[in-house]
Short mmCIF file of N, CA, C and O in Angstrom, two decimals:
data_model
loop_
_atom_site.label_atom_id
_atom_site.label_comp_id
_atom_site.label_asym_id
_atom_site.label_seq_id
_atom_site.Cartn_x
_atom_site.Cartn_y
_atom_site.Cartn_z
N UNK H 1 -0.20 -2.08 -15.00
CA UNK H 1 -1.36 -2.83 -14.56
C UNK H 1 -1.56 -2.70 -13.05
O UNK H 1 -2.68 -2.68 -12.53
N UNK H 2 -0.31 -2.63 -12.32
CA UNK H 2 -0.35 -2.59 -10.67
C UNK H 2 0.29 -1.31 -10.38
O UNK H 2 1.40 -1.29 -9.85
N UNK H 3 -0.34 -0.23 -10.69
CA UNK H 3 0.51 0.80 -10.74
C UNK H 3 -0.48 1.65 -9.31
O UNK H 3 0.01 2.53 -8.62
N UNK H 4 -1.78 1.16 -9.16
CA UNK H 4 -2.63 1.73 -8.08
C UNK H 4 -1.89 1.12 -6.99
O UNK H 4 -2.13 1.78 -5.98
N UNK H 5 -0.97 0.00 -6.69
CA UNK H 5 -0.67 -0.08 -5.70
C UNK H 5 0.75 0.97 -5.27
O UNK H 5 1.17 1.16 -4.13
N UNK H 6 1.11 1.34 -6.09
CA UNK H 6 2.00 2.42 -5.75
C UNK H 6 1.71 3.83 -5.41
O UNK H 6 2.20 4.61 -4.60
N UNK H 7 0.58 3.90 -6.43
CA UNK H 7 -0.41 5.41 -5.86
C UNK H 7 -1.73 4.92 -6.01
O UNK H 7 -2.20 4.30 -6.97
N UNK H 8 -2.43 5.36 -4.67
CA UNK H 8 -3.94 5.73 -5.20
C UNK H 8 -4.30 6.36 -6.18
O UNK H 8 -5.33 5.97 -6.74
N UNK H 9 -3.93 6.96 -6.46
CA UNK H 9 -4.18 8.32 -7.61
C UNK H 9 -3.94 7.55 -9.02
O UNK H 9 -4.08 8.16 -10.08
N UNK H 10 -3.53 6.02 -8.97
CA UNK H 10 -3.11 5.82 -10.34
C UNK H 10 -4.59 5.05 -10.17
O UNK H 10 -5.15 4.95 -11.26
N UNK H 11 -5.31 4.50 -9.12
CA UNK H 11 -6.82 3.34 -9.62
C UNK H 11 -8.09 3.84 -10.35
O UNK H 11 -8.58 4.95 -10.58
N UNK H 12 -8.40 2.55 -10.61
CA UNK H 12 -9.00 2.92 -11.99
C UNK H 12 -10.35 3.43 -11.30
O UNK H 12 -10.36 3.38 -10.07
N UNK H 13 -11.34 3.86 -11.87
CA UNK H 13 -12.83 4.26 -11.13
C UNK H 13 -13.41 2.87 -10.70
O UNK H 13 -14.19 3.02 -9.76
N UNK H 14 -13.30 1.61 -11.07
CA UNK H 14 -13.91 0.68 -10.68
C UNK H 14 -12.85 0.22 -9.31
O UNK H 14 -13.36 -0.56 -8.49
N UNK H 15 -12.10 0.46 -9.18
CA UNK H 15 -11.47 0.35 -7.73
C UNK H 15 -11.47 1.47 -6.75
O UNK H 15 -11.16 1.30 -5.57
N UNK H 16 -11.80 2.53 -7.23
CA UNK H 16 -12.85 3.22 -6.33
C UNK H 16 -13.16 3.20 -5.96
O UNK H 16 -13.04 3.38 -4.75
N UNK H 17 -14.28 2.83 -6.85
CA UNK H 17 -16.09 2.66 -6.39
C UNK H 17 -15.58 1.34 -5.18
O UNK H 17 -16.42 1.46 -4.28
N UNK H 18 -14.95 0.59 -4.92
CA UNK H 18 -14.69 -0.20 -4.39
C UNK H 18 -14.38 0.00 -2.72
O UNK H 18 -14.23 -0.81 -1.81
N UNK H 19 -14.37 1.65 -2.80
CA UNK H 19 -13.61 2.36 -1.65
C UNK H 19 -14.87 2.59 -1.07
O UNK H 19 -14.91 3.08 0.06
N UNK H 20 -15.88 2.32 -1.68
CA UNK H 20 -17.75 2.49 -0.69
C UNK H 20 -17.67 1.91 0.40
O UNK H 20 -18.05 2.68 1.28
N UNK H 21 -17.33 0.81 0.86
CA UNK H 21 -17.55 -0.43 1.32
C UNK H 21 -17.22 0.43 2.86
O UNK H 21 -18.05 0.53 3.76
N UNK H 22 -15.94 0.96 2.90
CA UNK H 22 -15.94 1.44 4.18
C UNK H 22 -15.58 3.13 4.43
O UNK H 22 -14.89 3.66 3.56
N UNK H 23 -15.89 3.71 5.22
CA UNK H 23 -15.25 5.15 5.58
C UNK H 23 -13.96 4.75 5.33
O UNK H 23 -13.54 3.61 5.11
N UNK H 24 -13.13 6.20 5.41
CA UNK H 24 -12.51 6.70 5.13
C UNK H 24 -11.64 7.24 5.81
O UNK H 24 -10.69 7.32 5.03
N UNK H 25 -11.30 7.71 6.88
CA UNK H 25 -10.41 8.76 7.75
C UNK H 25 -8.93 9.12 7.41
O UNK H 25 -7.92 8.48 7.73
N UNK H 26 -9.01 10.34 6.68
CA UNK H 26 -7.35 10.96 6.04
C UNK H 26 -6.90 12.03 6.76
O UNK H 26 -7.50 13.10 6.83
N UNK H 27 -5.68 11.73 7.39
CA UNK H 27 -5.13 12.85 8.25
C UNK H 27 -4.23 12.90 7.52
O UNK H 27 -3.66 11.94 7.02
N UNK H 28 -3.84 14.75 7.25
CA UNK H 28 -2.47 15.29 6.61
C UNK H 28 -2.29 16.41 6.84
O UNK H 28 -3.24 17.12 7.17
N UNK H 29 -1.05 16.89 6.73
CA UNK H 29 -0.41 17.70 7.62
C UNK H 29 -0.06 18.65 6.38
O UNK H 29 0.11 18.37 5.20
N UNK H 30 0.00 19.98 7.14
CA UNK H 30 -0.21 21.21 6.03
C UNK H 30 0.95 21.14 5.36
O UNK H 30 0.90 21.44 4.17
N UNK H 31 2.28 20.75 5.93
CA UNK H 31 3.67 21.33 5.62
C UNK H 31 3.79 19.95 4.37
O UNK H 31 4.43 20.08 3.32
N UNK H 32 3.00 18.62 4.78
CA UNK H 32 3.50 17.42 4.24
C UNK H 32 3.69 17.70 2.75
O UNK H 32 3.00 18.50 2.11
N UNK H 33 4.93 16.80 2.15
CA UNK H 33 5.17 17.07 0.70
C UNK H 33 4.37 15.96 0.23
O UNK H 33 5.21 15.18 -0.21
N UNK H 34 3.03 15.36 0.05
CA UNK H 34 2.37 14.90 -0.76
C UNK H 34 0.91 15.86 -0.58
O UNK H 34 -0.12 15.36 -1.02
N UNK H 35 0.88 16.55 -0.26
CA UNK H 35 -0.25 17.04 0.62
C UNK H 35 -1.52 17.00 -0.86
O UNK H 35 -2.71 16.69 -0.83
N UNK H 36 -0.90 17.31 -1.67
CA UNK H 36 -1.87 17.51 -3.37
C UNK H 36 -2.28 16.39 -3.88
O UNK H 36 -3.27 16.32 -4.62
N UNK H 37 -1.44 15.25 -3.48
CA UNK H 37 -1.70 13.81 -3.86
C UNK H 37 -2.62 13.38 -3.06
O UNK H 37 -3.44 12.52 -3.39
N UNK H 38 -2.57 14.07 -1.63
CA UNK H 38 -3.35 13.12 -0.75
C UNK H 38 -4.73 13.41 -0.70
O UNK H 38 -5.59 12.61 -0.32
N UNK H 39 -5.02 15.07 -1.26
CA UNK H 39 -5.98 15.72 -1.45
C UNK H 39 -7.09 15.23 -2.76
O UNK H 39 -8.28 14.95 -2.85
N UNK H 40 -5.65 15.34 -3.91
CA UNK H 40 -6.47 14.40 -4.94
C UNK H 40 -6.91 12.99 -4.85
O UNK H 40 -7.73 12.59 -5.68
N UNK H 41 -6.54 12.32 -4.10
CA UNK H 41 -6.97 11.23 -3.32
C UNK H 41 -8.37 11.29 -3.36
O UNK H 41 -9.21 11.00 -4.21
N UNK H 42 -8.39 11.93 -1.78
CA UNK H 42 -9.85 12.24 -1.26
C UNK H 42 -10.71 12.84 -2.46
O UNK H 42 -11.69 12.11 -2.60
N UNK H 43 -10.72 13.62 -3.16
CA UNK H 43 -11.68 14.50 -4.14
C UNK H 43 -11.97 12.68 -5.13
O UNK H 43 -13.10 12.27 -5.35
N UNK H 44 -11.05 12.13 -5.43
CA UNK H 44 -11.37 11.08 -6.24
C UNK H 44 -12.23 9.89 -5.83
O UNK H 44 -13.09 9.31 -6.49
N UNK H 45 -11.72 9.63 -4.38
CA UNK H 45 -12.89 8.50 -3.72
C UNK H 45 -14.01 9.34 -3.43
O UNK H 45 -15.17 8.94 -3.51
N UNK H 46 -13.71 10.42 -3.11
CA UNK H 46 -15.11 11.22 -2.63
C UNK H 46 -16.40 11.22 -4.11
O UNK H 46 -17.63 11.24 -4.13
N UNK H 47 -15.51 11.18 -5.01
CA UNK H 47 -16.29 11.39 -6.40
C UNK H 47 -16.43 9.89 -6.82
O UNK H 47 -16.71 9.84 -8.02
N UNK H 48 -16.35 8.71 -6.28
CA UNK H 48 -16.55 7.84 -6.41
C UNK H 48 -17.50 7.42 -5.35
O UNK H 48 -18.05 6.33 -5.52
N UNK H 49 -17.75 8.05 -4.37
CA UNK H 49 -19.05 7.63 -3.38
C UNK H 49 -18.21 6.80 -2.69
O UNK H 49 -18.47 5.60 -2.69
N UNK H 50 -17.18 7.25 -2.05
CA UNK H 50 -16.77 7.19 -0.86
C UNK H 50 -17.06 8.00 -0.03
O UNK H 50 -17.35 9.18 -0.25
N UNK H 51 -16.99 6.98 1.94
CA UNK H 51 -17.14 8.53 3.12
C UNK H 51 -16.03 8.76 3.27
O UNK H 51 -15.26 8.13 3.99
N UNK H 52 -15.78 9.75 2.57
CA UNK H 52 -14.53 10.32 3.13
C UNK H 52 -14.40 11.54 3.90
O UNK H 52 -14.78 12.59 3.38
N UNK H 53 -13.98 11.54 4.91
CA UNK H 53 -13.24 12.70 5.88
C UNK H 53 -11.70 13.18 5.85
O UNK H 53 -10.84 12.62 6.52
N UNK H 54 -11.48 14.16 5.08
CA UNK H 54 -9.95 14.82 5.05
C UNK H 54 -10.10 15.76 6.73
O UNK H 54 -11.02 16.34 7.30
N UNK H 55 -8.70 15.50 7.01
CA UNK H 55 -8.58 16.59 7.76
C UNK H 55 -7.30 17.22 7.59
O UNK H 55 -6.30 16.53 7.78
N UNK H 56 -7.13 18.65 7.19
CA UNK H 56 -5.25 19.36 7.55
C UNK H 56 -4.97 19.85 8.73
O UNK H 56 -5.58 20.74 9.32
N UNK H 57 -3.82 19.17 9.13
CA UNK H 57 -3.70 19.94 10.03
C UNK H 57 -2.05 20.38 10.19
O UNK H 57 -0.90 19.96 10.11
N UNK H 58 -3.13 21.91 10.56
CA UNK H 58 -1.62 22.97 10.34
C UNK H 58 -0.53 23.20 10.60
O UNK H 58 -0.40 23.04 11.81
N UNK H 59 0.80 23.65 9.93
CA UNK H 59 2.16 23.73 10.84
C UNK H 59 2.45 22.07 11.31
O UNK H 59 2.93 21.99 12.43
N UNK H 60 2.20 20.58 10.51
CA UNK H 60 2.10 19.56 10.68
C UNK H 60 2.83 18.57 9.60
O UNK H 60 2.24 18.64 8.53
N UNK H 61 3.92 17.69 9.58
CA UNK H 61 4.62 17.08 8.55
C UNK H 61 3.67 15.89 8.61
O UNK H 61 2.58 15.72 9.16
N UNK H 62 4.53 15.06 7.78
CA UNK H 62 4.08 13.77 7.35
C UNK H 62 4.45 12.73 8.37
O UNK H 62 5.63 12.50 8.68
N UNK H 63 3.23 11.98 8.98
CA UNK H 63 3.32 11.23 9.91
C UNK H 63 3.23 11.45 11.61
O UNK H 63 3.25 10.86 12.69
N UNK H 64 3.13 12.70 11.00
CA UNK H 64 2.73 13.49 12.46
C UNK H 64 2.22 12.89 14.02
O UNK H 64 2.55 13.10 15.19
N UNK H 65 1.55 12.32 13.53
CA UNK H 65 0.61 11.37 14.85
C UNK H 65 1.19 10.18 15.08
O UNK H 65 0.50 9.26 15.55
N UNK H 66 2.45 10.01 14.82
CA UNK H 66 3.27 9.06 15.47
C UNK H 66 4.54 10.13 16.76
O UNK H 66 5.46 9.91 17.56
N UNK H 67 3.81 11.16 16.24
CA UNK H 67 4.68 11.93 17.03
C UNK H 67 4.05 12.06 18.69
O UNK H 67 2.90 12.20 18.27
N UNK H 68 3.92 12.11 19.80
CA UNK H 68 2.96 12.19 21.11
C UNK H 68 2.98 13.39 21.65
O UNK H 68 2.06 13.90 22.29
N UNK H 69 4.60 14.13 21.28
CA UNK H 69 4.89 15.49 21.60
C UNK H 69 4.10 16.59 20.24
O UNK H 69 4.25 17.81 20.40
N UNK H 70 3.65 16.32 19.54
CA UNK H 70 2.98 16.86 18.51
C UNK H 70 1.88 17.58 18.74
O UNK H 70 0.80 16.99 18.72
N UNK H 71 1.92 18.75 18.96
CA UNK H 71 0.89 19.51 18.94
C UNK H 71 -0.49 19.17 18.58
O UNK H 71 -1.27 19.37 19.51
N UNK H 72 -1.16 18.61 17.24
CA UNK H 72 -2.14 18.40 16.86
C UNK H 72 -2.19 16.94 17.38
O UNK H 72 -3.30 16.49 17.09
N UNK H 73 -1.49 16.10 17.98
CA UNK H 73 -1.76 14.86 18.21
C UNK H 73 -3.21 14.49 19.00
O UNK H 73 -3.92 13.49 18.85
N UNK H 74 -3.39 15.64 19.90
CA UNK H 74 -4.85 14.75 21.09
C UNK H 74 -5.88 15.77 20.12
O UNK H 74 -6.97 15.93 20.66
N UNK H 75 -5.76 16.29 19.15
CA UNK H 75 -7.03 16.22 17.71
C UNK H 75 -7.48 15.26 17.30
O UNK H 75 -8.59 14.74 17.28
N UNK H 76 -5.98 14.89 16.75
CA UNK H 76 -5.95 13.75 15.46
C UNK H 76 -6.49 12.13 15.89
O UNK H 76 -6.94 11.25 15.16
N UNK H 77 -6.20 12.14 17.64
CA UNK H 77 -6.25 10.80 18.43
C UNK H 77 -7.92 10.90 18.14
O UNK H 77 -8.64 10.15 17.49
N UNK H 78 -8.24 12.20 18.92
CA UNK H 78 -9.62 12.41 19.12
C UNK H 78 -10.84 11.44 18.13
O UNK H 78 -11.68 10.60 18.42
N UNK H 79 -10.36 12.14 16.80
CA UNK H 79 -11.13 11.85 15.36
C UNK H 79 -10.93 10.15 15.40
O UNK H 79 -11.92 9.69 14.82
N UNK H 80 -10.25 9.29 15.76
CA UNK H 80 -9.94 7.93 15.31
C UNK H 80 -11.45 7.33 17.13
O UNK H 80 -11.84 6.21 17.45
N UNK H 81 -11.60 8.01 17.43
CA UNK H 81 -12.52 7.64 18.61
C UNK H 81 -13.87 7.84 18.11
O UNK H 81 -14.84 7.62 18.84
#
């Protein structure tokens, strides 16, 4: 029953559609090991009429932009401006 709170990927289309209300902004990193989950993510709110914006970014793990020495970091800062 609460299984969307463990994955997005598990909510139902009416909690989706729920994902209208506001944008979206998904940063993920090419190397990251959910990278397919996070993708199917986006394709699913996107197909629910969400704004969604994916971005990959390359040669990049998971959580990346907590990193400051991180290469893609003054991108990723950029996009949240």
């Amino acid at each position: 029953q609460h299984s969307f709170l463990l994955s997005p990927n598990a909510a139902s289309p009416r909690r989706l559609r729920a994902l209208r209300r506001t944008p979206i902004l998904v940063h993920a990193g090419a190397e990251e090991a959910m990278l397919d989950s996070i993708l199917d993510f986006c394709d699913a709110a996107d197909g629910a009429g969400a704004d969604v914006a994916a971005r990959v970014f390359e040669r990049e793990v998971h959580a990346f932009q907590a990193f400051g020495f991180s290469p893609s970091w003054p991108a990723a800062a950029a996009d949240l401006r």
